[in-house]
Structures are given as structure tokens and as C-alpha cells.
mmCIF file of C-alpha atoms and ligand atoms in Angstrom:
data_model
loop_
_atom_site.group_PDB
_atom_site.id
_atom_site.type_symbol
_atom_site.label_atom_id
_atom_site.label_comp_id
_atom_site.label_asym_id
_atom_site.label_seq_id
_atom_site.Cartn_x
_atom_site.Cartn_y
_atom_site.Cartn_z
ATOM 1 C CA UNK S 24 0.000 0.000 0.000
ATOM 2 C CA UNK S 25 1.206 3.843 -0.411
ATOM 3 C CA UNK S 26 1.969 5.226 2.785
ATOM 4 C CA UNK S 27 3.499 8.801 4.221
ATOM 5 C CA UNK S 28 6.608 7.871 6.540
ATOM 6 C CA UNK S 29 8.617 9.156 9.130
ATOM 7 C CA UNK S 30 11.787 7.501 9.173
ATOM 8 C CA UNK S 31 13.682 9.181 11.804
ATOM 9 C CA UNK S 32 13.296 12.280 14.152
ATOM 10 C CA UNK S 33 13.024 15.231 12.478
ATOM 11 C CA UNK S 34 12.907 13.495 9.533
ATOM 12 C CA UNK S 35 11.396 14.547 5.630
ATOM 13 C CA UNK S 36 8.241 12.957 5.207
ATOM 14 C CA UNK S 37 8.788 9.758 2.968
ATOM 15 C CA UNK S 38 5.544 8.961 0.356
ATOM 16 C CA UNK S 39 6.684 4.763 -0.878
ATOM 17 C CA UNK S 40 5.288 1.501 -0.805
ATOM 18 C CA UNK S 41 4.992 -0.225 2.069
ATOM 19 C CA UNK S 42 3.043 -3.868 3.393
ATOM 20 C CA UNK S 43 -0.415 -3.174 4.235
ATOM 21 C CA UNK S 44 -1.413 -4.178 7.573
ATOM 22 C CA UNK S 45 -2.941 -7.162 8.789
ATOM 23 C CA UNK S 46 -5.110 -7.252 11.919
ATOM 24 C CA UNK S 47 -5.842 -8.779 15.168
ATOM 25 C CA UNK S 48 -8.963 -10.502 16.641
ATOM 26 C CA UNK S 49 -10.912 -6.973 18.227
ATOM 27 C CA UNK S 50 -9.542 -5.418 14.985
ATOM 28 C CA UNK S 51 -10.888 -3.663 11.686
ATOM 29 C CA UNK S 52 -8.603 -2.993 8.677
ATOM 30 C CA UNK S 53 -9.945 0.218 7.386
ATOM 31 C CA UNK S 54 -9.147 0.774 3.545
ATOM 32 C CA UNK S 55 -8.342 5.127 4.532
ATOM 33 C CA UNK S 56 -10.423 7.694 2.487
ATOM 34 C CA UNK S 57 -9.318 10.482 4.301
ATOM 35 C CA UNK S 58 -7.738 12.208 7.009
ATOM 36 C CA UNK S 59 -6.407 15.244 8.790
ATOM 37 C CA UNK S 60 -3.941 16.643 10.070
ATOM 38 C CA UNK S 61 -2.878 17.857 13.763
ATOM 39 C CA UNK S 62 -0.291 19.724 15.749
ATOM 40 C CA UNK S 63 0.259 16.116 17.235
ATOM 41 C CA UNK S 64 1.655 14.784 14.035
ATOM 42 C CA UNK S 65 4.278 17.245 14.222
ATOM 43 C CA UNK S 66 5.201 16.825 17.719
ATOM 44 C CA UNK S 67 6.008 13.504 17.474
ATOM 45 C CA UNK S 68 7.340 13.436 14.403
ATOM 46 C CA UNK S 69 10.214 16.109 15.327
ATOM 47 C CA UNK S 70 11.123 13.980 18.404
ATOM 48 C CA UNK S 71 10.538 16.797 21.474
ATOM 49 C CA UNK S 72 8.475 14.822 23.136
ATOM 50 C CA UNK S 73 10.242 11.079 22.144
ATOM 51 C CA UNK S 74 10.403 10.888 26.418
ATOM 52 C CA UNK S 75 6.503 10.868 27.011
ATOM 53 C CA UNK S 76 5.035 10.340 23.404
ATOM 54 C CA UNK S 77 7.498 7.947 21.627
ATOM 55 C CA UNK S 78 6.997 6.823 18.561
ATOM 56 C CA UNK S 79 8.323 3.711 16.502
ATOM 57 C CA UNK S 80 10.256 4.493 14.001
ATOM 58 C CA UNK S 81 9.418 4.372 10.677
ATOM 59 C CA UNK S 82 6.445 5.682 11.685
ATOM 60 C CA UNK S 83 2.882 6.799 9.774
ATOM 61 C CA UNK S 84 1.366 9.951 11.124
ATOM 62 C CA UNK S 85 -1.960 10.547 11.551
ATOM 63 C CA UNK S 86 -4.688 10.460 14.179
ATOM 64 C CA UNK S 87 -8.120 10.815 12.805
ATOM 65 C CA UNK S 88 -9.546 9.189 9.243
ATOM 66 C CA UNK S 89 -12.448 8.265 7.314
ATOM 67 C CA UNK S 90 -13.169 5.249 5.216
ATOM 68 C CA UNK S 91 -14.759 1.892 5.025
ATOM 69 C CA UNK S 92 -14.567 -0.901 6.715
ATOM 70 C CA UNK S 93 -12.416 -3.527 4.076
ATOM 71 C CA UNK S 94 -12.045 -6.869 6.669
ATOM 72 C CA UNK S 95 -12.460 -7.350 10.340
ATOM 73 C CA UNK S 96 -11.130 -9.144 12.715
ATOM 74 C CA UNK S 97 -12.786 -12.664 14.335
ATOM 75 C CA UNK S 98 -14.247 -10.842 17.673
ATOM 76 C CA UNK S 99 -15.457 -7.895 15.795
ATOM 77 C CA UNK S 100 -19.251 -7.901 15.840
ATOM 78 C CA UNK S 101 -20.544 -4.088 15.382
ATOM 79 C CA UNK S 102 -18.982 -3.440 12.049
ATOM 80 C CA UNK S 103 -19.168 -5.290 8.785
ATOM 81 C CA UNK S 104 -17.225 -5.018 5.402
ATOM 82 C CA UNK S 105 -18.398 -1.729 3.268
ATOM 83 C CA UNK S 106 -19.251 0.301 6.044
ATOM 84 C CA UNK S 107 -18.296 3.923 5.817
ATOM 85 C CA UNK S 108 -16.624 4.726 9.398
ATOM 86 C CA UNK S 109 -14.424 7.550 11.059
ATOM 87 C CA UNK S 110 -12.232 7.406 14.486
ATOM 88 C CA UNK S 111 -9.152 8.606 15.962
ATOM 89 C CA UNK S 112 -6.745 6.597 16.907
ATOM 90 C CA UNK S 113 -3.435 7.228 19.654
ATOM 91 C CA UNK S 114 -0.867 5.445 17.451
ATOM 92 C CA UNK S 115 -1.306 7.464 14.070
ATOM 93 C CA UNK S 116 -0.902 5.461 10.783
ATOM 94 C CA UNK S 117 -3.503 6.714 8.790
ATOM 95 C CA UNK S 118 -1.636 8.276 6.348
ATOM 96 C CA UNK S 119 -1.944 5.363 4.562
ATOM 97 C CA UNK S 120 -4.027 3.127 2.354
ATOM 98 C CA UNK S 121 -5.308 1.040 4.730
ATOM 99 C CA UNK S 122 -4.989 1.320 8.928
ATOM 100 C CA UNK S 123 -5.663 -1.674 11.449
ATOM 101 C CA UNK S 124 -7.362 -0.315 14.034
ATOM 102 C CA UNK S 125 -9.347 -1.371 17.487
ATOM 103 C CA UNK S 126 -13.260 -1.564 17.449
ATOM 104 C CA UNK S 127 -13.531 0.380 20.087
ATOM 105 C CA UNK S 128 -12.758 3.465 19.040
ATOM 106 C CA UNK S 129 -14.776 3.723 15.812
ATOM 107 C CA UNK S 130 -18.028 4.868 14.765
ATOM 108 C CA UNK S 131 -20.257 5.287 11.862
ATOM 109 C CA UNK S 132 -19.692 8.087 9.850
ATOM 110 C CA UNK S 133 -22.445 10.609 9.338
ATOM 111 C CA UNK S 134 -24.087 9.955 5.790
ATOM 112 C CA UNK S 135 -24.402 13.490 5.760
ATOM 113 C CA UNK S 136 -20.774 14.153 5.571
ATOM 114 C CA UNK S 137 -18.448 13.774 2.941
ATOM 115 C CA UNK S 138 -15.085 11.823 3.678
ATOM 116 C CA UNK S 139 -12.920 14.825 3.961
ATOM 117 C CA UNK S 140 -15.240 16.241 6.710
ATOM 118 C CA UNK S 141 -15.525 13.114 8.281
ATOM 119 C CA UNK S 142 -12.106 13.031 8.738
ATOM 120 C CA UNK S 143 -11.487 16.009 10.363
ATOM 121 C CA UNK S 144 -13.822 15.678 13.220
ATOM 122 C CA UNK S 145 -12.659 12.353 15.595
ATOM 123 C CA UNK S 146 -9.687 14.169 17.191
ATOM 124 C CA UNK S 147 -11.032 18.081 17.873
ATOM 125 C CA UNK S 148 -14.457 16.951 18.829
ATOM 126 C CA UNK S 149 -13.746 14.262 21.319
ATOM 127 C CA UNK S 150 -10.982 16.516 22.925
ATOM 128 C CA UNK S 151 -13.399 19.153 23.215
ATOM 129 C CA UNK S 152 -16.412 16.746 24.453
ATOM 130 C CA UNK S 153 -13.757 15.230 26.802
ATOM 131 C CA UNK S 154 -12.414 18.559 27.838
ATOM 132 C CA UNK S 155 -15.208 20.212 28.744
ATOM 133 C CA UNK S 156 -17.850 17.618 29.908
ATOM 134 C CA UNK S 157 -15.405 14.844 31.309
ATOM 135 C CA UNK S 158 -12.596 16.733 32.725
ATOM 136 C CA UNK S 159 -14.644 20.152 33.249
ATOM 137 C CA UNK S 160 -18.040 18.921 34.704
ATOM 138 C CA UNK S 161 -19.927 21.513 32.266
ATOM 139 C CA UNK S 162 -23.354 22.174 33.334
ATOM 140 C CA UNK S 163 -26.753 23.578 31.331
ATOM 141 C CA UNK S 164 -26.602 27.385 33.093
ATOM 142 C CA UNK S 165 -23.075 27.273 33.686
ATOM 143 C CA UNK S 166 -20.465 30.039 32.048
ATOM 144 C CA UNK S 167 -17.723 28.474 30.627
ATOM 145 C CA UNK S 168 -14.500 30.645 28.644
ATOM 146 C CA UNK S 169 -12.881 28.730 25.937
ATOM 147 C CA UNK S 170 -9.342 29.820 24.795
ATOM 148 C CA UNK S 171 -8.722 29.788 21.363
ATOM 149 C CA UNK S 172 -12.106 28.991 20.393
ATOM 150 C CA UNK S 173 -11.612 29.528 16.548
ATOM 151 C CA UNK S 174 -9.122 26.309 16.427
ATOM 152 C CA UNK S 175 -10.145 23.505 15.295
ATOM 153 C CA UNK S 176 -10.724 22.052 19.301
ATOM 154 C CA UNK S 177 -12.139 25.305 20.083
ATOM 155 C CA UNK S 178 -14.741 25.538 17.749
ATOM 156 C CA UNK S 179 -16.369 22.262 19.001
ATOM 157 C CA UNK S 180 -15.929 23.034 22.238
ATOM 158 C CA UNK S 181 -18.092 26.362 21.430
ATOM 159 C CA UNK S 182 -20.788 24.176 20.021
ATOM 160 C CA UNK S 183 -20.767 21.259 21.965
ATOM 161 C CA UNK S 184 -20.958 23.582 25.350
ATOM 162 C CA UNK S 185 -23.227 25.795 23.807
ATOM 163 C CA UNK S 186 -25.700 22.687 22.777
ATOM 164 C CA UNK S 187 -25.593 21.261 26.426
ATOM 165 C CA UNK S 188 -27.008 24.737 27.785
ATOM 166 C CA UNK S 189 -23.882 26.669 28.942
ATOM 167 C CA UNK S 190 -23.086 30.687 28.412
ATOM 168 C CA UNK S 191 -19.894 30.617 26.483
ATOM 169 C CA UNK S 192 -17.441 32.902 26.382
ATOM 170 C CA UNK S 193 -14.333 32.373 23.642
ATOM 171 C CA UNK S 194 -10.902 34.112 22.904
ATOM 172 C CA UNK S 195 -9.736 34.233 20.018
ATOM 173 C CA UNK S 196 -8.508 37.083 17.000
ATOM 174 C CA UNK S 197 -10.782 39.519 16.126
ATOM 175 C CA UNK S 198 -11.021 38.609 12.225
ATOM 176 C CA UNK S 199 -12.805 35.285 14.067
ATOM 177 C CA UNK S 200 -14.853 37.012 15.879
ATOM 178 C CA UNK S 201 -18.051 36.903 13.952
ATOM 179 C CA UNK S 202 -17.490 33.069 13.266
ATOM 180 C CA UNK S 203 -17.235 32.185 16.618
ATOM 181 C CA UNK S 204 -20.081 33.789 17.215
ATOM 182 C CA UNK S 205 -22.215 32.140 14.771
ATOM 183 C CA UNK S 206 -21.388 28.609 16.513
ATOM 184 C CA UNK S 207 -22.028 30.001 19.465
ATOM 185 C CA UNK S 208 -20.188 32.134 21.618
ATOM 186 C CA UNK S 209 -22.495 34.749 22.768
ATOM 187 C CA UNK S 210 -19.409 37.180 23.358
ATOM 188 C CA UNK S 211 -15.633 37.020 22.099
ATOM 189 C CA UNK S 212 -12.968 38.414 23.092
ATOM 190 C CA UNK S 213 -9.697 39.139 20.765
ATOM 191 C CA UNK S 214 -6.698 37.823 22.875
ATOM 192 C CA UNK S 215 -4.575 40.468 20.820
ATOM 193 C CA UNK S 216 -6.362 43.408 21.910
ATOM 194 C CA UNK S 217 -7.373 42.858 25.854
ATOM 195 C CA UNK S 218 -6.416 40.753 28.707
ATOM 196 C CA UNK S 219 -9.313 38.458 29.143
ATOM 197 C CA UNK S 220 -8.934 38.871 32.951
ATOM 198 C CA UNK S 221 -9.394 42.871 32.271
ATOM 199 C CA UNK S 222 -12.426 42.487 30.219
ATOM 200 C CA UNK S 223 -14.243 39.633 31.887
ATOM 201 C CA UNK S 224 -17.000 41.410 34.633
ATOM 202 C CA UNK S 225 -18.122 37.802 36.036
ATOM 203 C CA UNK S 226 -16.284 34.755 37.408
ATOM 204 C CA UNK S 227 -16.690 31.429 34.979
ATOM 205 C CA UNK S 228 -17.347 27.754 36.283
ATOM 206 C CA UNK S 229 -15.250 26.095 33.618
ATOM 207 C CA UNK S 230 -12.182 27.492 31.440
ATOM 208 C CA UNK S 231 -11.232 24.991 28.607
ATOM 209 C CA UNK S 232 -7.101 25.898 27.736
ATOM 210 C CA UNK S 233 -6.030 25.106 24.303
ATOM 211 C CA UNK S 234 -3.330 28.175 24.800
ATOM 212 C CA UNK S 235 -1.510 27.138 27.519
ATOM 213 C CA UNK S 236 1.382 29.322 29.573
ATOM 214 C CA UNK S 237 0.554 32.738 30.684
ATOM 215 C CA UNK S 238 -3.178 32.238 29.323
ATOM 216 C CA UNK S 239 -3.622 29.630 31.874
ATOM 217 C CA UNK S 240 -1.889 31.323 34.434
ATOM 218 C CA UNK S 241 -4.609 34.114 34.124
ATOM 219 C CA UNK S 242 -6.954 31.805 33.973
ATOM 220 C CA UNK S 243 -6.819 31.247 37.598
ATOM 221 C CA UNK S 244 -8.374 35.043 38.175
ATOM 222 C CA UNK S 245 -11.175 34.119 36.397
ATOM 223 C CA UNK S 246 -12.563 31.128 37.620
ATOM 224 C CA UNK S 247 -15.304 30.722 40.502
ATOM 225 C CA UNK S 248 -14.220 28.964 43.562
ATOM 226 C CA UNK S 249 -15.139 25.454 43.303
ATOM 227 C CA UNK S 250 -14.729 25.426 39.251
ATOM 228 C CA UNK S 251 -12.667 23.955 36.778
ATOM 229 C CA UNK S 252 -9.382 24.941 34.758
ATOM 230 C CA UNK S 253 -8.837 22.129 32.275
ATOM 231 C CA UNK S 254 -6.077 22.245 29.619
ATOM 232 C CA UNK S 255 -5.288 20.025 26.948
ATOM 233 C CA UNK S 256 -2.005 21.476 26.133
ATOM 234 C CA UNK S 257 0.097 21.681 29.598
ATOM 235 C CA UNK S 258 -0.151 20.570 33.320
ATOM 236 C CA UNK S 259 -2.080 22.705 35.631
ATOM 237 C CA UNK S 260 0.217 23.813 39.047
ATOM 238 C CA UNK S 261 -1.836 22.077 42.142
ATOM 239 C CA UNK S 262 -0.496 24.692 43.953
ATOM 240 C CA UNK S 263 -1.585 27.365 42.270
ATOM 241 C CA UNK S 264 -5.054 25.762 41.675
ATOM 242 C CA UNK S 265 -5.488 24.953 45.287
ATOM 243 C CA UNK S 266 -4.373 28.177 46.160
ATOM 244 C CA UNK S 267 -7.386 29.555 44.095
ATOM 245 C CA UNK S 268 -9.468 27.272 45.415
ATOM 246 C CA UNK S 269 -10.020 25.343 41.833
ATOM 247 C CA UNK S 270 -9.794 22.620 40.454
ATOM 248 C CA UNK S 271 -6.907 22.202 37.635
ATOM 249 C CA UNK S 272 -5.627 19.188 35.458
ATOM 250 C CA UNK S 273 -4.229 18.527 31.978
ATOM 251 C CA UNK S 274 -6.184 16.335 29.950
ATOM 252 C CA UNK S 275 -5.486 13.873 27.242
ATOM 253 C CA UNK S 276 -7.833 12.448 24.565
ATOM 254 C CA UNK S 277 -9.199 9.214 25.166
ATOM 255 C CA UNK S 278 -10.392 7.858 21.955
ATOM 256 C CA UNK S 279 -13.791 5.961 22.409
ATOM 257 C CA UNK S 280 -16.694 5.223 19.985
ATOM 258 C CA UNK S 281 -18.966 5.375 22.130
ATOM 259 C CA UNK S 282 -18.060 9.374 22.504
ATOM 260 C CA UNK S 283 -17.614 9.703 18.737
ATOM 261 C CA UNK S 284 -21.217 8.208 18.013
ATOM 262 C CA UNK S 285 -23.004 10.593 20.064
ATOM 263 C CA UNK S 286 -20.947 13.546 18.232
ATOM 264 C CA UNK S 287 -22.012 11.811 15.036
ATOM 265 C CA UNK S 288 -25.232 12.084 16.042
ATOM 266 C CA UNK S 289 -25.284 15.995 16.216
ATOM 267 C CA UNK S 290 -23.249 16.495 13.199
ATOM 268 C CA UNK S 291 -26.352 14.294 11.468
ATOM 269 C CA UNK S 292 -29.047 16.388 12.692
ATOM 270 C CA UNK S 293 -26.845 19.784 11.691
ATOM 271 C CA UNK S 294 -26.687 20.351 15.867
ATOM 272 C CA UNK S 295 -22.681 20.460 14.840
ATOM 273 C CA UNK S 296 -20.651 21.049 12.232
ATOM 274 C CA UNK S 297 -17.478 20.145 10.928
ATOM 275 C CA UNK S 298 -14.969 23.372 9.321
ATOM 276 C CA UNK S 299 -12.652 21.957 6.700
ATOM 277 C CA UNK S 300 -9.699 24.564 5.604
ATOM 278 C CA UNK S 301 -8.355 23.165 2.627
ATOM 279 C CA UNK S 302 -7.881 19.421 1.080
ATOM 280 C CA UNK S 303 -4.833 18.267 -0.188
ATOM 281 C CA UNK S 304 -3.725 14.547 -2.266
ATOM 282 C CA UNK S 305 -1.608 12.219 0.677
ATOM 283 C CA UNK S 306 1.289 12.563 -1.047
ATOM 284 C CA UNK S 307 1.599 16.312 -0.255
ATOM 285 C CA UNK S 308 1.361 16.055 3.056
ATOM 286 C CA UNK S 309 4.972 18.034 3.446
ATOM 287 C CA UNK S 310 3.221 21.084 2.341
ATOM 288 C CA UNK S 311 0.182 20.633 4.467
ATOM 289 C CA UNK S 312 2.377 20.275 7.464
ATOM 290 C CA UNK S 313 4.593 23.557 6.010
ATOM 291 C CA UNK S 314 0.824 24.904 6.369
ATOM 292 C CA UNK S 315 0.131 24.198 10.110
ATOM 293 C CA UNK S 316 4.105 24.714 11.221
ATOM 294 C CA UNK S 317 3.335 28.529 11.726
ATOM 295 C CA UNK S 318 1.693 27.660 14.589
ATOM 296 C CA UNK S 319 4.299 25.031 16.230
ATOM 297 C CA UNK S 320 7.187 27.743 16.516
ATOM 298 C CA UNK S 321 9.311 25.269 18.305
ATOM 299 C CA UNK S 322 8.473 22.169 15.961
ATOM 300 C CA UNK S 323 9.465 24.473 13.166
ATOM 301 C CA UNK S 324 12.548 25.772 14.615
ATOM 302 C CA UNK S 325 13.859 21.647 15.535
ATOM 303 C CA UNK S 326 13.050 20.384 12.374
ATOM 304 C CA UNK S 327 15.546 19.798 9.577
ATOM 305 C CA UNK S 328 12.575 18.785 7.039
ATOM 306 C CA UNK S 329 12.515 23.080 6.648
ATOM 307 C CA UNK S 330 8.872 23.262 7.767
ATOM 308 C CA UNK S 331 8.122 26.640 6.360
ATOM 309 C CA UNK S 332 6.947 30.133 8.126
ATOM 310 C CA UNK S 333 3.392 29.986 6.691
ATOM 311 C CA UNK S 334 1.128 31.229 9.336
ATOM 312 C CA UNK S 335 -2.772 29.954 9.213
ATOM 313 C CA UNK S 336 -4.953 32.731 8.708
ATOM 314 C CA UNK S 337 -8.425 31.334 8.682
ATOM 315 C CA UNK S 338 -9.679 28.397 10.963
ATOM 316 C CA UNK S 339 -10.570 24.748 9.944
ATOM 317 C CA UNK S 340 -8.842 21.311 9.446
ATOM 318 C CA UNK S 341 -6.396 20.441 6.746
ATOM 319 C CA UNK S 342 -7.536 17.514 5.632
ATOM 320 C CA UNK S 343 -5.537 14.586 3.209
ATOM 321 C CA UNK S 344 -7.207 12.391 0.482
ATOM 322 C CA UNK S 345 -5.618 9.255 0.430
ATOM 323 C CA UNK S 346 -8.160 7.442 -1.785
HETATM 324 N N1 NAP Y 28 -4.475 16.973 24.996
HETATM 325 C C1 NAP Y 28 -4.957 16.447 23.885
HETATM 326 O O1 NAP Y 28 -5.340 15.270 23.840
HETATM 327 C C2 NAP Y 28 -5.069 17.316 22.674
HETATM 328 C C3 NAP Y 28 -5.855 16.915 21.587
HETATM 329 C C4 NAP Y 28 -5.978 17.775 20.491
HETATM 330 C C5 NAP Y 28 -5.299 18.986 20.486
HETATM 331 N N2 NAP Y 28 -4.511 19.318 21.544
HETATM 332 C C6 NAP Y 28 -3.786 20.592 21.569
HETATM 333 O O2 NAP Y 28 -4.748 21.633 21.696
HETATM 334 C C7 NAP Y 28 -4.250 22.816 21.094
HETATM 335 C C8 NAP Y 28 -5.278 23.386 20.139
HETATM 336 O O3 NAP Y 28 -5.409 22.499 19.046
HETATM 337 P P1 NAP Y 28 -6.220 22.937 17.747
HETATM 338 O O4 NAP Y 28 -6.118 21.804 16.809
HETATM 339 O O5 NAP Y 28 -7.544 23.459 18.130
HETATM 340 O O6 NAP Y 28 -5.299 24.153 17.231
HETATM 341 P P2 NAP Y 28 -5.612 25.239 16.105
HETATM 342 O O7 NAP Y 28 -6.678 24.750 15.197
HETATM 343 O O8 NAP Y 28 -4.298 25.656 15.514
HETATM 344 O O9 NAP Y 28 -6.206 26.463 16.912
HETATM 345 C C9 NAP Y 28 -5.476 27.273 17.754
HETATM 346 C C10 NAP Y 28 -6.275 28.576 17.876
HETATM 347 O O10 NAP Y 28 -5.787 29.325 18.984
HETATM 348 C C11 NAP Y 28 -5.780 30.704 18.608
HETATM 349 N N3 NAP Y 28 -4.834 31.378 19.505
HETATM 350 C C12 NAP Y 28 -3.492 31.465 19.410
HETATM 351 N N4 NAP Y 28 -3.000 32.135 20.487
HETATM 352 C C13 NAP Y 28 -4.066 32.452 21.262
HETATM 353 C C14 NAP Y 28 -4.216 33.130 22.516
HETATM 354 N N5 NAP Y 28 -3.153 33.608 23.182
HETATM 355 N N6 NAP Y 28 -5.452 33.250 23.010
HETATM 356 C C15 NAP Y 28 -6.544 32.772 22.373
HETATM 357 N N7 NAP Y 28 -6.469 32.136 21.174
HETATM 358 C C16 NAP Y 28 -5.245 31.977 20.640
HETATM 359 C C17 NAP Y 28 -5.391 30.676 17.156
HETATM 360 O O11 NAP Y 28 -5.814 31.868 16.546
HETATM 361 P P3 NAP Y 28 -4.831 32.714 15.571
HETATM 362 O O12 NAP Y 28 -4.228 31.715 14.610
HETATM 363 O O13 NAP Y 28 -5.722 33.697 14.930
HETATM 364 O O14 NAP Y 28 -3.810 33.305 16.489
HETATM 365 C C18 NAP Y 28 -6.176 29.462 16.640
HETATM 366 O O15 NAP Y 28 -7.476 29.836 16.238
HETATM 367 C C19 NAP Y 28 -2.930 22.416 20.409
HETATM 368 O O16 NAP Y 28 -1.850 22.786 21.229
HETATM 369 C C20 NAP Y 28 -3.032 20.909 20.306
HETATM 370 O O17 NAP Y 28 -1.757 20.295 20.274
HETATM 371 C C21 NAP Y 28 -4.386 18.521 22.635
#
């Protein structure tokens, strides 16, 4: 099968041929339509975080796909050849033909969404849904601020929060302003203008931190006693969150089905929706990666594959057609 390759740290990204997978018993080889890209990819891939995330080398990239279902495995009993599915997955390898991957985590996709936006929803929504309903304990009435809500996590966590009942309140730039709006922020503020802290006149009961550093430091001022600071990008100081009298923890994504088939749900009934930047063939995945590397300053920087400068300017997924 074709496949995109790391083959060492910091590596060029290697399009060859390569022996397609076979499976195990709870297993479903998935013949890969699509799929999308992530920060995560790059991480990995550039070897600054080999000591808690490391990867085997030669290693395929990717998290999240869509496709159908080509053979399963002997203890697989919810899925059956030809069905059209999407998950995310911890190990990557979808950058590939075809990807052998657990039962558990799949789901069916939406019939209402095309391939490439099937794809780019496992990973962002199940973060968010995770983040802010797992980890944050987000109730209908509650006020909850979302940083960075115009990214692709964001952006579900603005929809998913504002679905289940909850005032939300995003940063993000001002050009995104009126889009995060319209999923469902029912104020924004531009994180290059104002300190949030400054601006904010009432105390939240969640924050959901997909910023990280001195954006969750200030988060501390802004959260009621007794609420929640969850961050999916860096570990929350106990100290200072006991200090504050708050809750605080770094969360990780958890694939699970069962998660994705509720989110496929609302994306079916148009409670949802998936935002899909720009589509590109597998094989030029180096210059979707040169696309999202503006954002990764210190991926960029490490890596010897020349990751380019380009900064994003609009929101949604990059999203690779494999088949
Ligand atoms: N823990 C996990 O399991 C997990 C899972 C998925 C993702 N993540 C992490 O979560 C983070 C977000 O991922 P993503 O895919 O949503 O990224 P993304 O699509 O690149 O979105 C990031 C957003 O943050 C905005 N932003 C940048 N600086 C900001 C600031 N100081 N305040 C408010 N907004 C700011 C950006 O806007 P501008 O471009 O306009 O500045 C952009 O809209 C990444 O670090 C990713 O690695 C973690």
C-alpha cells in the first residue's frame, strides 16, 4: 500500500510503498479515504516529546480518518465489510491506504458528511467533548471561557458547550470574531487586543485551555471557587489551583466510539458542524504540514525537514485524500 513515513526524528516525510497491515482478533482494517492533520503529528514526528510520546520508528502519522470498513477481525461484531466509518486513533498510521485499528474506538460516519469532513472531526471533537464535559463537569446554566475557540478544538468546544445549555465565552482574534459567534459564543474576546482577565465582569465555572502558559496562568483570576481549569495542552500547578481554590488538570484524549457516536449524532441532525480549511492529495502532506508549522514555533525551529513560516490565517482542518 502507499503510505506517508517518518523515518527518523526530524525526519522529511517519505511517500513509498509499504506492506499493508494485517489485523488482530478486536480489529478492523480500514481501507483510509481520508484524514487530517494535527499539531500532534508534528510533535512527534520532530522527536521533542520522544520521552513521554514515543513513537516507533518508521512511523505513519496521523490520528483521525475516514473510510470503510475492508475486513475485520474474528471478535469484531458491530462493524461489517463496506461500512463507511471515522475514528481517531493514539498510534497514528492513517496516512496510509489502509490502517488496522481497534473496534472500540470507531463509529459510523455521518451519511451526511463527505469523507474529507468526516475526517477532520474524531480528534477536535472528542478533545473538546472530553475537555469540557469529562474533565470540566460543564453544566446547562453554567459560564464556561474557551481559549482559542476559533481552532479547530475550540470551535467544538463552542458548540458542543453551547448545545448542552452553557453561556460561552471564547478568545480568540478579532477577524474570528463573527465566526465564533455564529457557533455560538455569545461574546468574544480578541486575545490580541485585551487581557481576558481585564475584560471579563463575572467569574466562569469552567475554562477549557487550548493556549496554555501565561493564558492559563490568568486563567486562575477568572474562575469561581469550586470550578474547573482544564487544559489540553500543559499541566495545571496544584499549587496554584489549590491556592485559588479550583480545580486544575491537563487532559489527554481518550479515543472511544462510544463518545464519537453521540458527536455523530449531532453532526447528522446539523446540531454540529465540521470546518474543513483546505484538502490536499496524501502525497503532499509536506506542504500541508509547512501549512500548520506557523503555529508550532518550536516544531518548526527543531526540524531539519525546513517546515516553512506559513502562518494559518483562517480556521478549519487540513484535511488529506488518500483514496
Ligand atoms: N491533549 C490532547 O489530547 C489534545 C488533543 C488535540 C489537540 N490538543 C492541543 O490543543 C491545542 C489546540 O489544538 P487545535 O487543533 O484546536 O489548534 P488550532 O486549530 O491551531 O487552533 C489554535 C487557535 O488558537 C488561537 N490562539 C493562538 N493564540 C491564542 C491566545 N493567546 N489566546 C486565544 N487564542 C489563541 C489561534 O488563533 P490565531 O491563529 O488567529 O492566532 C487558533 O485559532 C494544540 O496545542 C493541540 O496540540 C491537545
Amino acid at each position: 500500500m502507499k503510505a506517508v513515513r517518518v523515518l527518523e526524528y526530524g525526519g522529511q516525510l517519505v511517500f513509498d510503498n509499504i506492506a499493508t497491515p494485517t489485523i488482530a482478533r478486536d480489529e478492523i482494517l480500514v481501507k483510509v479515504k481520508c484524514t487530517a492533520v494535527n499539531h500532534l503529528d508534528l510533535v512527534k514526528a520532530s522527536g521533542t516529546v520522544r520521552q513521554i510520546l514515543p513513537i516507533d520508528l518508521p512511523w505513519i502519522p496521523g490520528h483521525e480518518f475516514s473510510g470503510v470498513v475492508e475486513q475485520i477481525g474474528s471478535d469484531v461484531t458491530e462493524y461489517a465489510p463496506g461500512d463507511a466509518v471515522f475514528a481517531a486513533n493514539e498510534t497514528g498510521g492513517a496516512y496510509a491506504e489502509y490502517l488496522a485499528v481497534k473496534q472500540a474506538v470507531i463509529a459510523k460516519k455521518p451519511a451526511s458528511l463527505s469523507f474529507e469532513e468526516a475526517a477532520s472531526v474524531p480528534v477536535a471533537s472528542q478533545t473538546a467533548w472530553q475537555g469540557i464535559f469529562t474533565h470540566g463537569h460543564l453544566e446547562n446554566g453554567q459560564t464556561i471561557l474557551i481559549h482559542g475557540g476559533a481552532g479547530a478544538v475550540g470551535a467544538y468546544a463552542v458548540q458542543l458547550a453551547s448545545h448542552a445549555g452553557a453561556t460561552v465565552i471564547a478568545t480568540a482574534s478579532g477577524h474570528d470574531e463573527a465566526y465564533v459567534k455564529s457557533i455560538g459564543a455569545s461574546r468574544v474576546i480578541d486575545y490580541r487586543e485585551a487581557p481576558f482577565e481585564k475584560v471579563l465582569q463575572e467569574k466562569v465555572d469552567v475554562v477549557f485551555d487550548l493556549i496554555g502558559g501565561d493564558t492559563q496562568q490568568r486563567s486562575l483570576l477568572v474562575l469561581k471557587e469550586g470550578g474547573h481549569l482544564v487544559s489540553a495542552v500543559q499541566p495545571v500547578s496544584q499549587e496554584e489551583a489549590t491556592r485559588h481554590r479550583v480545580s486544575g488538570e491537563m487532559m489527554r484524549l481518550a479515543p472511544a466510539g462510544d463518545v464519537l457516536a453521540r458527536i455523530a449524532r449531532l453532526l447528522e441532525e446539523g446540531t454540529i458542524r465540521p470546518d474543513v480549511a483546505t484538502v490536499y492529495a496524501l502525497q503532499d502532506a509536506a506542504q500541508a504540514w509547512k501549512d500548520i508549522a506557523g503555529n508550532l514555533p518550536h516544531v518548526h525551529e527543531m526540524s531539519p525537514s525546513g517546515l516553512g513560516a506559513a502562518r494559518r490565517t483562517s480556521h478549519g482542518k487540513i484535511v488529506l485524500r488518500v483514496a
